[in-house]
Short mmCIF file of C-alpha atoms in Angstrom, two decimals:
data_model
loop_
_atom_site.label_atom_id
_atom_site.label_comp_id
_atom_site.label_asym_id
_atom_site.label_seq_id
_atom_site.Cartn_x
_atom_site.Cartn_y
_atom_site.Cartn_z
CA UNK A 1 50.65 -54.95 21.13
CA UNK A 2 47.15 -56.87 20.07
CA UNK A 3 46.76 -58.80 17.24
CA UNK A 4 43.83 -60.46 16.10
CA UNK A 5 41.54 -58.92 18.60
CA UNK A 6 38.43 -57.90 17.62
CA UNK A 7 36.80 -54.66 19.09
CA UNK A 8 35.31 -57.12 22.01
CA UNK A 9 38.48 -58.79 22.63
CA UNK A 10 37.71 -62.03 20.60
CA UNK A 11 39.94 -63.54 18.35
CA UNK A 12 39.16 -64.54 14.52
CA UNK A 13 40.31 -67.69 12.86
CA UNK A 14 42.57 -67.81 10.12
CA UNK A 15 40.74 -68.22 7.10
CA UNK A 16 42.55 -70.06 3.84
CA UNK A 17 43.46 -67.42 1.59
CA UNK A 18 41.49 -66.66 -1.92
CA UNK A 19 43.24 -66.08 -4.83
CA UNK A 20 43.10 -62.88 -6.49
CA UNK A 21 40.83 -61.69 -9.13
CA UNK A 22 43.92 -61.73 -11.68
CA UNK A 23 44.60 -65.12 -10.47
CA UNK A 24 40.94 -66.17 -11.17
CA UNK A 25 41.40 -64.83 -14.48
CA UNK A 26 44.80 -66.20 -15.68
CA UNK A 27 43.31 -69.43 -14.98
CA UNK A 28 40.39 -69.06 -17.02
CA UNK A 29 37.64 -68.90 -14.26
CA UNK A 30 35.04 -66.20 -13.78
CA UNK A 31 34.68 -65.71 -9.98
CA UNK A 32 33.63 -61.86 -8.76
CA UNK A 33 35.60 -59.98 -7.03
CA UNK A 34 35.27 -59.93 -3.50
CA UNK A 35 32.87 -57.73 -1.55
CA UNK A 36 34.28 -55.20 0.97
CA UNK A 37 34.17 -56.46 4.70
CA UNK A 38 31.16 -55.43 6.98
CA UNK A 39 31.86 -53.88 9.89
CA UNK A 40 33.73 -55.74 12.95
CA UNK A 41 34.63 -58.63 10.39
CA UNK A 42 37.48 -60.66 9.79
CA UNK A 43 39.72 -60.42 6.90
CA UNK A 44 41.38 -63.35 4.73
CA UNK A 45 44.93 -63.13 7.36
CA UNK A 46 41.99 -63.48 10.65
CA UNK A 47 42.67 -59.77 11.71
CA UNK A 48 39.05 -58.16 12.58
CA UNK A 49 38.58 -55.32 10.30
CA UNK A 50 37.86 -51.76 12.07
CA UNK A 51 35.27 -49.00 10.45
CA UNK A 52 36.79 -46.39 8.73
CA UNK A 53 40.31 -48.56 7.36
CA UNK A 54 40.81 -47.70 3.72
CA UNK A 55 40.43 -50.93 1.50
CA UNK A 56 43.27 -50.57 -0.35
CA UNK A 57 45.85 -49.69 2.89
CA UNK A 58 45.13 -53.34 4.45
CA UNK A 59 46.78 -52.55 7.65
CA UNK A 60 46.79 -54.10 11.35
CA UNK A 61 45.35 -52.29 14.06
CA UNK A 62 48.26 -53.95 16.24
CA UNK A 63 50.86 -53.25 13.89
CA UNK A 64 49.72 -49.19 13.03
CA UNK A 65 50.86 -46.80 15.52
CA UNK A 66 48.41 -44.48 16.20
CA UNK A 67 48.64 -41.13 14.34
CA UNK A 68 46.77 -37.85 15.45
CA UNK A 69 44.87 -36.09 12.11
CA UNK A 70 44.86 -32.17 12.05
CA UNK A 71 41.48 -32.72 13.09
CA UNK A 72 42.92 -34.07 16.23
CA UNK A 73 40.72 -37.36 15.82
CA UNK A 74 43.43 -40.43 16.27
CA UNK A 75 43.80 -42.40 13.09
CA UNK A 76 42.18 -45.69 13.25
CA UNK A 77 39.56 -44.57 16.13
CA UNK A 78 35.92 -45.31 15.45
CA UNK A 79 33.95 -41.46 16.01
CA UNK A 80 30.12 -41.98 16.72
CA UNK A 81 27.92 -41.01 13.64
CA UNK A 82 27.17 -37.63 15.00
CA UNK A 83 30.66 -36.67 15.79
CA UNK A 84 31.35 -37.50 12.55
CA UNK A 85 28.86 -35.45 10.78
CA UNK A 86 30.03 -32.54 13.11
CA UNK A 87 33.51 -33.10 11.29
CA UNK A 88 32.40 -33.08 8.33
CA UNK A 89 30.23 -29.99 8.52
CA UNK A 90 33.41 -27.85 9.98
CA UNK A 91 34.81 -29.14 7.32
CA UNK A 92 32.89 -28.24 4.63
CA UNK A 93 32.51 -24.30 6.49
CA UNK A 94 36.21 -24.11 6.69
CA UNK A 95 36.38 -24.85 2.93
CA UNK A 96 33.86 -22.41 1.52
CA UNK A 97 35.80 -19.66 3.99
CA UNK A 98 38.96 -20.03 1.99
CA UNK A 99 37.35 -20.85 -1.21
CA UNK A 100 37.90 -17.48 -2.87
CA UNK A 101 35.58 -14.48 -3.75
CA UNK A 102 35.60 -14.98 -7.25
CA UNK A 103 33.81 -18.70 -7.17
CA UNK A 104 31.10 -17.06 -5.21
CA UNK A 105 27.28 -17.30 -7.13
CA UNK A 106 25.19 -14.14 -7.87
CA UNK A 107 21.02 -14.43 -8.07
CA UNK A 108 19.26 -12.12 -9.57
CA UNK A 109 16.68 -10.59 -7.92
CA UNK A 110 13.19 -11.72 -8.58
CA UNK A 111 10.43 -9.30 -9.17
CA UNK A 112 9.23 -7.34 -11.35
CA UNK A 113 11.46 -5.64 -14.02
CA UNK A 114 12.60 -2.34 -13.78
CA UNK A 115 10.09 0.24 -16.26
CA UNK A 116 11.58 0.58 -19.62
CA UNK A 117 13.71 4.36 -19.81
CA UNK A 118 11.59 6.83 -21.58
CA UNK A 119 12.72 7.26 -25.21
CA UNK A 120 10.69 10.32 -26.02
CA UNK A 121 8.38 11.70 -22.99
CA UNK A 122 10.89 13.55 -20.11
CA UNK A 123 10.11 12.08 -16.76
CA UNK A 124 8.16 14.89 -14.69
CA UNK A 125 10.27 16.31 -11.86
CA UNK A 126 7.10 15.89 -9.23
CA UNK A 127 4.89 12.85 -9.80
CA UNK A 128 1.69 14.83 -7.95
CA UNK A 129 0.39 18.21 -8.66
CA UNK A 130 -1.47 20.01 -5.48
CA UNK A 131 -4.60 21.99 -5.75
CA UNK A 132 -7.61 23.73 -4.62
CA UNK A 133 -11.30 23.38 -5.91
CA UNK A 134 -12.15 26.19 -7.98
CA UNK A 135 -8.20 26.89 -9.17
CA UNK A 136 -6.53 26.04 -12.40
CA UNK A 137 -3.76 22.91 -12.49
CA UNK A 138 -1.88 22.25 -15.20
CA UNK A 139 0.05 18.12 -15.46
CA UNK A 140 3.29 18.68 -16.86
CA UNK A 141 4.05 16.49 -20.28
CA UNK A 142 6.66 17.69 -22.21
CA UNK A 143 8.51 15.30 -25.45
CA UNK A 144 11.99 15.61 -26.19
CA UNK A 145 11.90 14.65 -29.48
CA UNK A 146 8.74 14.41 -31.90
CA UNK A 147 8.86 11.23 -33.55
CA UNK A 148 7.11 11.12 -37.01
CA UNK A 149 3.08 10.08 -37.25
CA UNK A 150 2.45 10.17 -33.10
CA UNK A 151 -0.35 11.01 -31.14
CA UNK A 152 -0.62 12.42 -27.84
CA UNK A 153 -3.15 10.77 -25.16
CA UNK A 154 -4.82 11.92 -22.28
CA UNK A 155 -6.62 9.88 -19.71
CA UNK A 156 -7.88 9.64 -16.21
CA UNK A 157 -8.60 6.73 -14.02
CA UNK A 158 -11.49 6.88 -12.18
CA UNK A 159 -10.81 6.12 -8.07
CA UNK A 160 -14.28 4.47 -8.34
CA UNK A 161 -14.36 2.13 -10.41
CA UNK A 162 -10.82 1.95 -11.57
CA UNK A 163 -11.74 2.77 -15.33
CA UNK A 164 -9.48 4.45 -17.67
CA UNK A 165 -11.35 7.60 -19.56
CA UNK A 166 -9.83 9.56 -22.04
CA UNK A 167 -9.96 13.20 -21.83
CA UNK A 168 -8.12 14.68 -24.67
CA UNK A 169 -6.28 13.13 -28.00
CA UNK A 170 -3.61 15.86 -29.78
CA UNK A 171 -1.36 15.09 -33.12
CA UNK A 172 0.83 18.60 -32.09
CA UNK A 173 -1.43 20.07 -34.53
CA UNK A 174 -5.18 19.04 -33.93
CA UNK A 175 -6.63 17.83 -30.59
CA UNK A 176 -10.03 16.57 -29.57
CA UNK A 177 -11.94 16.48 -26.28
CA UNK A 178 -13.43 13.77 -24.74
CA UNK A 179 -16.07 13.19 -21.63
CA UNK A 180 -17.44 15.35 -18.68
CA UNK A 181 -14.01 17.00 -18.58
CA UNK A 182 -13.84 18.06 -21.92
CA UNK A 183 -15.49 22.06 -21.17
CA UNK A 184 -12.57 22.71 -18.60
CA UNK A 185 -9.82 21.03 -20.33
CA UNK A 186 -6.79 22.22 -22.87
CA UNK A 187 -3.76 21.74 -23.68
CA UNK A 188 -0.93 24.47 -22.56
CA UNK A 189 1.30 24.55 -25.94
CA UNK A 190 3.80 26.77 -24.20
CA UNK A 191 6.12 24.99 -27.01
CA UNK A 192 6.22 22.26 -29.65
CA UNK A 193 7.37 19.53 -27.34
CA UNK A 194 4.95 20.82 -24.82
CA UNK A 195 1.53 18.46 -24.13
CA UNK A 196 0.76 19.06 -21.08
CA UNK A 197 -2.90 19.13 -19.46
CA UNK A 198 -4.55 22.13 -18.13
CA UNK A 199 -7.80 21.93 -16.39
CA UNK A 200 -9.49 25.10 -14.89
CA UNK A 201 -11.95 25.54 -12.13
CA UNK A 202 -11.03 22.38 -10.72
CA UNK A 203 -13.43 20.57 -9.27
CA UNK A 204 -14.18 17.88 -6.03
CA UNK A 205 -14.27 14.90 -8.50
CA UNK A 206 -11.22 15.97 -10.82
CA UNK A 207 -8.92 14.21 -7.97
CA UNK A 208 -7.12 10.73 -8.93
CA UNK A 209 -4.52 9.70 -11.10
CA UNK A 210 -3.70 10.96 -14.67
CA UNK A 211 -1.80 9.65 -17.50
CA UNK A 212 -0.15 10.98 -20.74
CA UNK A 213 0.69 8.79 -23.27
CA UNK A 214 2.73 8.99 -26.71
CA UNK A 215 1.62 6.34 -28.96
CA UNK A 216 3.68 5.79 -31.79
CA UNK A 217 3.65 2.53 -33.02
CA UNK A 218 5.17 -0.25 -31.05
CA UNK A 219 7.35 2.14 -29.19
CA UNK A 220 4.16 3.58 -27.11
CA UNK A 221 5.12 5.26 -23.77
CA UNK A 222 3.79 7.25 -20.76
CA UNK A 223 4.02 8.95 -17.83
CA UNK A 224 1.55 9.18 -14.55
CA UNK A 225 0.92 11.98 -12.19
CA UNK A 226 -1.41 12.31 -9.40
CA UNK A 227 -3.80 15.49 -9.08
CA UNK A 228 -4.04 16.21 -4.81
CA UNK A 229 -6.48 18.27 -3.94
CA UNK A 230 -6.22 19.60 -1.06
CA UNK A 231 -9.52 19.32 1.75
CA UNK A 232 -10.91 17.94 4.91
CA UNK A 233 -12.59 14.69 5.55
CA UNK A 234 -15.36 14.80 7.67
CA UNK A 235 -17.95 11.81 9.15
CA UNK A 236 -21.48 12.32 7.83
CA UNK A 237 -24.59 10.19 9.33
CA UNK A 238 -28.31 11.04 8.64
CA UNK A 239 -30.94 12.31 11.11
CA UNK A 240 -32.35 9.12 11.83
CA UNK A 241 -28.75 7.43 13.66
CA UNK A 242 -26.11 5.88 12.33
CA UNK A 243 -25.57 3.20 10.03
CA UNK A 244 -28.30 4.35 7.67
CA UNK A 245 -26.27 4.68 4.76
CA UNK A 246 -26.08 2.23 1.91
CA UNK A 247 -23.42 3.29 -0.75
CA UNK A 248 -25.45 4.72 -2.90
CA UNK A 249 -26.96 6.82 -0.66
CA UNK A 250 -23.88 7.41 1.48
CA UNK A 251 -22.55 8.93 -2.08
CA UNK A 252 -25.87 11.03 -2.70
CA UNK A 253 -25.90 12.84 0.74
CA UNK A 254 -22.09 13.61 0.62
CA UNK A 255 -22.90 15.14 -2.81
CA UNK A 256 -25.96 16.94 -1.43
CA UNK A 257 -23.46 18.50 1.70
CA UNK A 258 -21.79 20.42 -0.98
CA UNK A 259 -18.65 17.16 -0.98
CA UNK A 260 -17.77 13.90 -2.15
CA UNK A 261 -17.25 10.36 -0.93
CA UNK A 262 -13.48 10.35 0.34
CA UNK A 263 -10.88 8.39 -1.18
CA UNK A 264 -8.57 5.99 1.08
CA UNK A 265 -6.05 8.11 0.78
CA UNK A 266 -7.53 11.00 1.70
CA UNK A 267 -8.85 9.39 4.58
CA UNK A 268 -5.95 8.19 5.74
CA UNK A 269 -4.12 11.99 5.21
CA UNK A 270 -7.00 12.94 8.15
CA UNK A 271 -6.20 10.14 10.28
CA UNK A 272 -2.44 11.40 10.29
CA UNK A 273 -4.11 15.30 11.06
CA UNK A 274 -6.18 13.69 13.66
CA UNK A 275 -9.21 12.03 12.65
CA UNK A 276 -10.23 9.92 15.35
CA UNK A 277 -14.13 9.00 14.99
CA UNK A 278 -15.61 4.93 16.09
CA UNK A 279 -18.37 5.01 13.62
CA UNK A 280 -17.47 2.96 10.72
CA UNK A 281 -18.30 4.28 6.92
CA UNK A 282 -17.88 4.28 3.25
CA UNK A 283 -15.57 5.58 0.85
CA UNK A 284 -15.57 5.76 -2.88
CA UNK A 285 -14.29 2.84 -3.82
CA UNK A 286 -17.03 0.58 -1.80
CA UNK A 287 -14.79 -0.35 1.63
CA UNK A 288 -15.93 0.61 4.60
CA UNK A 289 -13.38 2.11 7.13
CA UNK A 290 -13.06 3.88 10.55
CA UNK A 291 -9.87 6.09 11.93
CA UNK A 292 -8.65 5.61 15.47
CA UNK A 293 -6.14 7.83 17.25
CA UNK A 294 -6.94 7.13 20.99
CA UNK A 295 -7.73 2.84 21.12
CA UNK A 296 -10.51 2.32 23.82
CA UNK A 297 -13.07 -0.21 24.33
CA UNK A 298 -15.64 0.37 22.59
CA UNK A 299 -13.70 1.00 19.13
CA UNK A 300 -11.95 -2.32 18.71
CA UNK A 301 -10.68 -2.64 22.29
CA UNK A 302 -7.24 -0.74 23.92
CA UNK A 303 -4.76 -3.26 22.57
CA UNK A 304 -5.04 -2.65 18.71
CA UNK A 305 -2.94 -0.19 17.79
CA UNK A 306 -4.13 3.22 16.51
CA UNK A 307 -5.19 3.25 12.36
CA UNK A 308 -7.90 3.53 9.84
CA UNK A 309 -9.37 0.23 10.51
CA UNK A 310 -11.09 -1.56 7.70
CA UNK A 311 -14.25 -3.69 7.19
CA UNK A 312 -13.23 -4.11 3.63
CA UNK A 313 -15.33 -4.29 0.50
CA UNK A 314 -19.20 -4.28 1.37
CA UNK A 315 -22.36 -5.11 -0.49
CA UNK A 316 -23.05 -2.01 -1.74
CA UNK A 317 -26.75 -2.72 -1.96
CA UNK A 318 -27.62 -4.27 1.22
CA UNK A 319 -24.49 -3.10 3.71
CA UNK A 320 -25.40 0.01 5.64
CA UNK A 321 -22.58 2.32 7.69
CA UNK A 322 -21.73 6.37 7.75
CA UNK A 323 -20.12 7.74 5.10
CA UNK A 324 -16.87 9.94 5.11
CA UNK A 325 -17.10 13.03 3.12
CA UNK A 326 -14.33 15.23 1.42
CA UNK A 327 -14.73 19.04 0.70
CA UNK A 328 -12.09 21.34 -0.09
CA UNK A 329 -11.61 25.37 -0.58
CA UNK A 330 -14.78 27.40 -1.48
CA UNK A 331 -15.81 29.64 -3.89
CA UNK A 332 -18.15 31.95 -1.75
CA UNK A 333 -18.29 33.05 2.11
CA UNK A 334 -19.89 31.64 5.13
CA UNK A 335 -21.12 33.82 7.56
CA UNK A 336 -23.42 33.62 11.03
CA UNK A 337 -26.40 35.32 11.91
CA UNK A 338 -27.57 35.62 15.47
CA UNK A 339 -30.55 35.44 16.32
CA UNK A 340 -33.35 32.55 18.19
CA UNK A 341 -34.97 30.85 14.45
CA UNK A 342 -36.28 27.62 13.77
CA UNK A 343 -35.01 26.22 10.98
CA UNK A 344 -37.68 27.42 8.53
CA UNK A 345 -37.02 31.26 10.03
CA UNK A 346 -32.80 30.50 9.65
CA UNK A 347 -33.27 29.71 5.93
CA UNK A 348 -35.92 33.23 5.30
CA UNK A 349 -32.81 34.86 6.89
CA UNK A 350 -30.47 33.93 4.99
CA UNK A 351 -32.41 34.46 1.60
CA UNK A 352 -33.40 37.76 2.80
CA UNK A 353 -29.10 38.77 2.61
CA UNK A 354 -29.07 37.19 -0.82
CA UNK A 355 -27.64 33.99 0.52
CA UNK A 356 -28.56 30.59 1.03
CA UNK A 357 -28.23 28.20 4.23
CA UNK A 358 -25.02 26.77 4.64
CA UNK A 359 -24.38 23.13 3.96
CA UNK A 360 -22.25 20.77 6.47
CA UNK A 361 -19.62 20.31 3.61
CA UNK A 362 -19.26 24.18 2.97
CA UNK A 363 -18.97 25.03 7.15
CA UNK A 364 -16.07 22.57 7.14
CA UNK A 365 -14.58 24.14 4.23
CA UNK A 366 -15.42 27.77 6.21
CA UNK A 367 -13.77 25.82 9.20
CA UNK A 368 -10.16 24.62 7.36
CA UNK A 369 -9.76 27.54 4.90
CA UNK A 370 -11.29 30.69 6.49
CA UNK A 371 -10.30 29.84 10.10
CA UNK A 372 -14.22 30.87 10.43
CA UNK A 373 -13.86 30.44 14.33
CA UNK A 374 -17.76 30.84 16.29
CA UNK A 375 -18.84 29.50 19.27
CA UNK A 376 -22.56 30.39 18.52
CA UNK A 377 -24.86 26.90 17.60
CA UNK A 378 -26.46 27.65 14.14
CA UNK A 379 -29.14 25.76 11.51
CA UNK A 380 -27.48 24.23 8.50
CA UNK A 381 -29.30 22.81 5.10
CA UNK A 382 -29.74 19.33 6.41
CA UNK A 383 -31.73 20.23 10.07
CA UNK A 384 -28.62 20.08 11.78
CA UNK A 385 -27.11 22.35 14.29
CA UNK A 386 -22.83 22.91 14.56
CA UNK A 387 -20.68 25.72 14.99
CA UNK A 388 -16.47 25.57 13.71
CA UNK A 389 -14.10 26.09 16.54
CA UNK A 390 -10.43 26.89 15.60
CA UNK A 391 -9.09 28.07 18.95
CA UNK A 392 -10.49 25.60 21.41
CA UNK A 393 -12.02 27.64 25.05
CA UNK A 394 -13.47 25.67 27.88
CA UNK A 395 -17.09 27.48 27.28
CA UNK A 396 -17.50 26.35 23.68
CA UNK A 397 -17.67 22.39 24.36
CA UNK A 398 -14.72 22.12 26.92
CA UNK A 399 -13.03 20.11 23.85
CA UNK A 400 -9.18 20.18 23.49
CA UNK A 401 -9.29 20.18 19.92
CA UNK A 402 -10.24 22.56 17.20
CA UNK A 403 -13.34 21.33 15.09
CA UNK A 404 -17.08 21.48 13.98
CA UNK A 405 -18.80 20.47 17.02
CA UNK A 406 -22.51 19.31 16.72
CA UNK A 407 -25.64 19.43 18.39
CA UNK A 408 -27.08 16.65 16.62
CA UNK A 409 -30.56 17.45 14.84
CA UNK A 410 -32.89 19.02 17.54
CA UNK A 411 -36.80 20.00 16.31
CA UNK A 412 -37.23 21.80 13.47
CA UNK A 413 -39.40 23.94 15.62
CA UNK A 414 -37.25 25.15 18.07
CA UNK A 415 -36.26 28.62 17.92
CA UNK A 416 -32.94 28.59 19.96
CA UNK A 417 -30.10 28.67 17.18
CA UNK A 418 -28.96 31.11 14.61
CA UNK A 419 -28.04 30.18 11.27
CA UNK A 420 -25.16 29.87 9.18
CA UNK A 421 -25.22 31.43 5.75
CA UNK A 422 -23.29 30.82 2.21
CA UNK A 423 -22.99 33.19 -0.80
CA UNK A 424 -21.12 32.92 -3.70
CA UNK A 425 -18.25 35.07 -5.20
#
């Protein structure tokens, strides 16, 4: 047995031994109490004091057996700091694993709060209504309960801009109509709690988001619904190349094809049908985006993954790209006539059946609705020359897919085309 060694063998000197603090105090002096011992030194008996002895235990290293913890550490053993903050750590796990369920600590999830439940309005079973240009659609808003002194609202947000505009106002008794909507809009009054919108002969521009809304007071409420009409997309660039097209002008010649600028989301609907064009362009809300399916070189490179890539927002002013056009069902026929024209003589022919030369916008309507299927090359309104394909051949472009294929915008003069031709119904 060792006594008095210190942890390098030496030995301490007795020291004489200092009176307690209640000593100090019964006679009447004020000394502190003494200060723990630092590691490695000696206590007042000249034993060397070891790291990790309780103060209040004051025992021998010589004269303490050794006694193995349920950690398995020996008592009395000096652990290096990072063995003994491993200890502690397993510690502290096996704790919170039998700590039981009940002290465990909830959070809330952050975010934003859940809508407040409608009071009065019924939440519409479908939150988008699916149409045709030219049809009739009708929102569904329907109360179930009138509360007293309430109005009825109608509005539309334009994709554009973003701006609400009202369309109709109602009491259940008296309504009013509001903006360029106002000719083709009522309300269907199929019942007293019934306010819901109906708009007929739907047009390219009624698309986007509507909203009904019950204001009463402080307890205002509403519902939204989304009006989908349903089209094609279609890349439009002038006859003088691409990237011609500010977007003011890339909005004028998709109106002038008989279409509309496309929204994202209609854009992004082709892309999934399989729109796949490198030419970048604009869309109504002023970004500028182009839809890859195959990823090759000169579209980005092979190793970005297939999408409708964006430029973002553009200046609308000085920024010039192609513009991507939406059209949807017609009103009217397109037909072909045969025959070698130039593209005055294919315009004479069509006037001369009553008819008018077919824009780009209403051939790609022809093309998705009619299944108008011709491999023939014919004049449209703007100088150009396509034909629709909806059973791809190997003699009419050797292309896999169905489409409107294009010969670009040859002479005016050249009398080698026929002529595709549009009346109304």
């Amino acid at each position: 047995m060792v006594t008095g060694q210190g942890l390098a063998g030496s030995t301490c000197s007795p020291r004489p031994r200092v009176p307690s603090s209640r000593q100090h105090r019964n006679a009447g002096l004020a000394f502190p109490e003494p200060s723990a011992p630092r590691w490695g030194s000696c206590d007042g008996d000249g034993t060397r004091r070891v790291p990790g002895q309780d103060a209040h235990w004051r025992r021998w290293i010589g004269t303490v057996a050794p006694q193995r913890t349920w950690l398995g550490t020996v008592r009395g053993t000096v652990l290096p700091p990072a063995l003994r903050m491993h200890r502690l750590l397993l510690l502290g796990s096996l704790w919170l694993l039998a700590a039981p369920p009940a002290s465990s600590i909830f959070q809330r999830p952050t975010g934003s709060p859940a809508p407040p439940r409608l009071q009065y309005l019924l939440e519409p079973l479908h939150a988008a209504v699916h149409t045709q240009r030219g049809a009739t659609a009708t929102l569904p808003c329907v109360l179930r309960a009138l509360p007293r002194n309430y109005r009825v609202k109608w509005s539309k947000v334009e994709p554009a801009n973003y701006r609400e505009n009202i369309i109709i106002i109602t009491n259940g008794l008296y309504h009013k109509n509001y903006g360029p909507l106002s000719p083709r809009v009522r309300l269907r009054h199929s019942h007293r709690y019934d306010a819901s919108l109906t708009i007929t002969n739907v047009a390219l521009e009624d698309e986007g988001r509507y909203r009904c809304q019950l204001v009463n007071g402080l307890e205002d409420e509403s519902v939204s619904l989304t009006l989908h009409l349903e089209g094609v997309v279609f890349p439009y660039q002038p006859s003088n190349g691409r990237y011609k097209f500010n977007y003011h002008e890339a909005k004028r010649a998709c109106e002038q094809q008989d279409s509309r600028l496309a929204t994202y989301q209609q854009l992004y609907k082709a892309w999934t049908e399989g729109l796949d064009w490198c030419n970048a362009g604009w869309i109504l809300d002023g970004t500028v985006h182009y839809p890859i399916i195959n990823s090759r070189e000169p579209c980005g490179g092979r190793l970005l993954l297939p999408g409708v890539r964006t430029y973002g927002a553009r200046d609308k002013q000085k920024d010039r790209f192609d513009a991507f056009c939406f059209t949807s069902a017609l009103q009217g026929q397109v037909y072909f006539i045969r025959g070698h024209l130039n593209f005055k003589e294919a315009g004479q022919a069509c006037r001369n059946h009553g008819a008018a030369i077919a824009k780009v916008g209403q051939l790609y309507s022809a093309w998705k609705f009619s299944q108008l299927d011709r491999c023939d090359g014919g004049w449209l309104a703007d100088g150009s020359v396509r034909y629709p394909i909806t059973t791809p051949r190997e003699r009419c472009g050797g292309l896999p897919d169905p489409g409107v294929r294009s010969f670009g915008f040859p002479s005016k003069e050249l009398r080698t085309y026929g002529t595709y031709c549009f009346v109304e119904k």
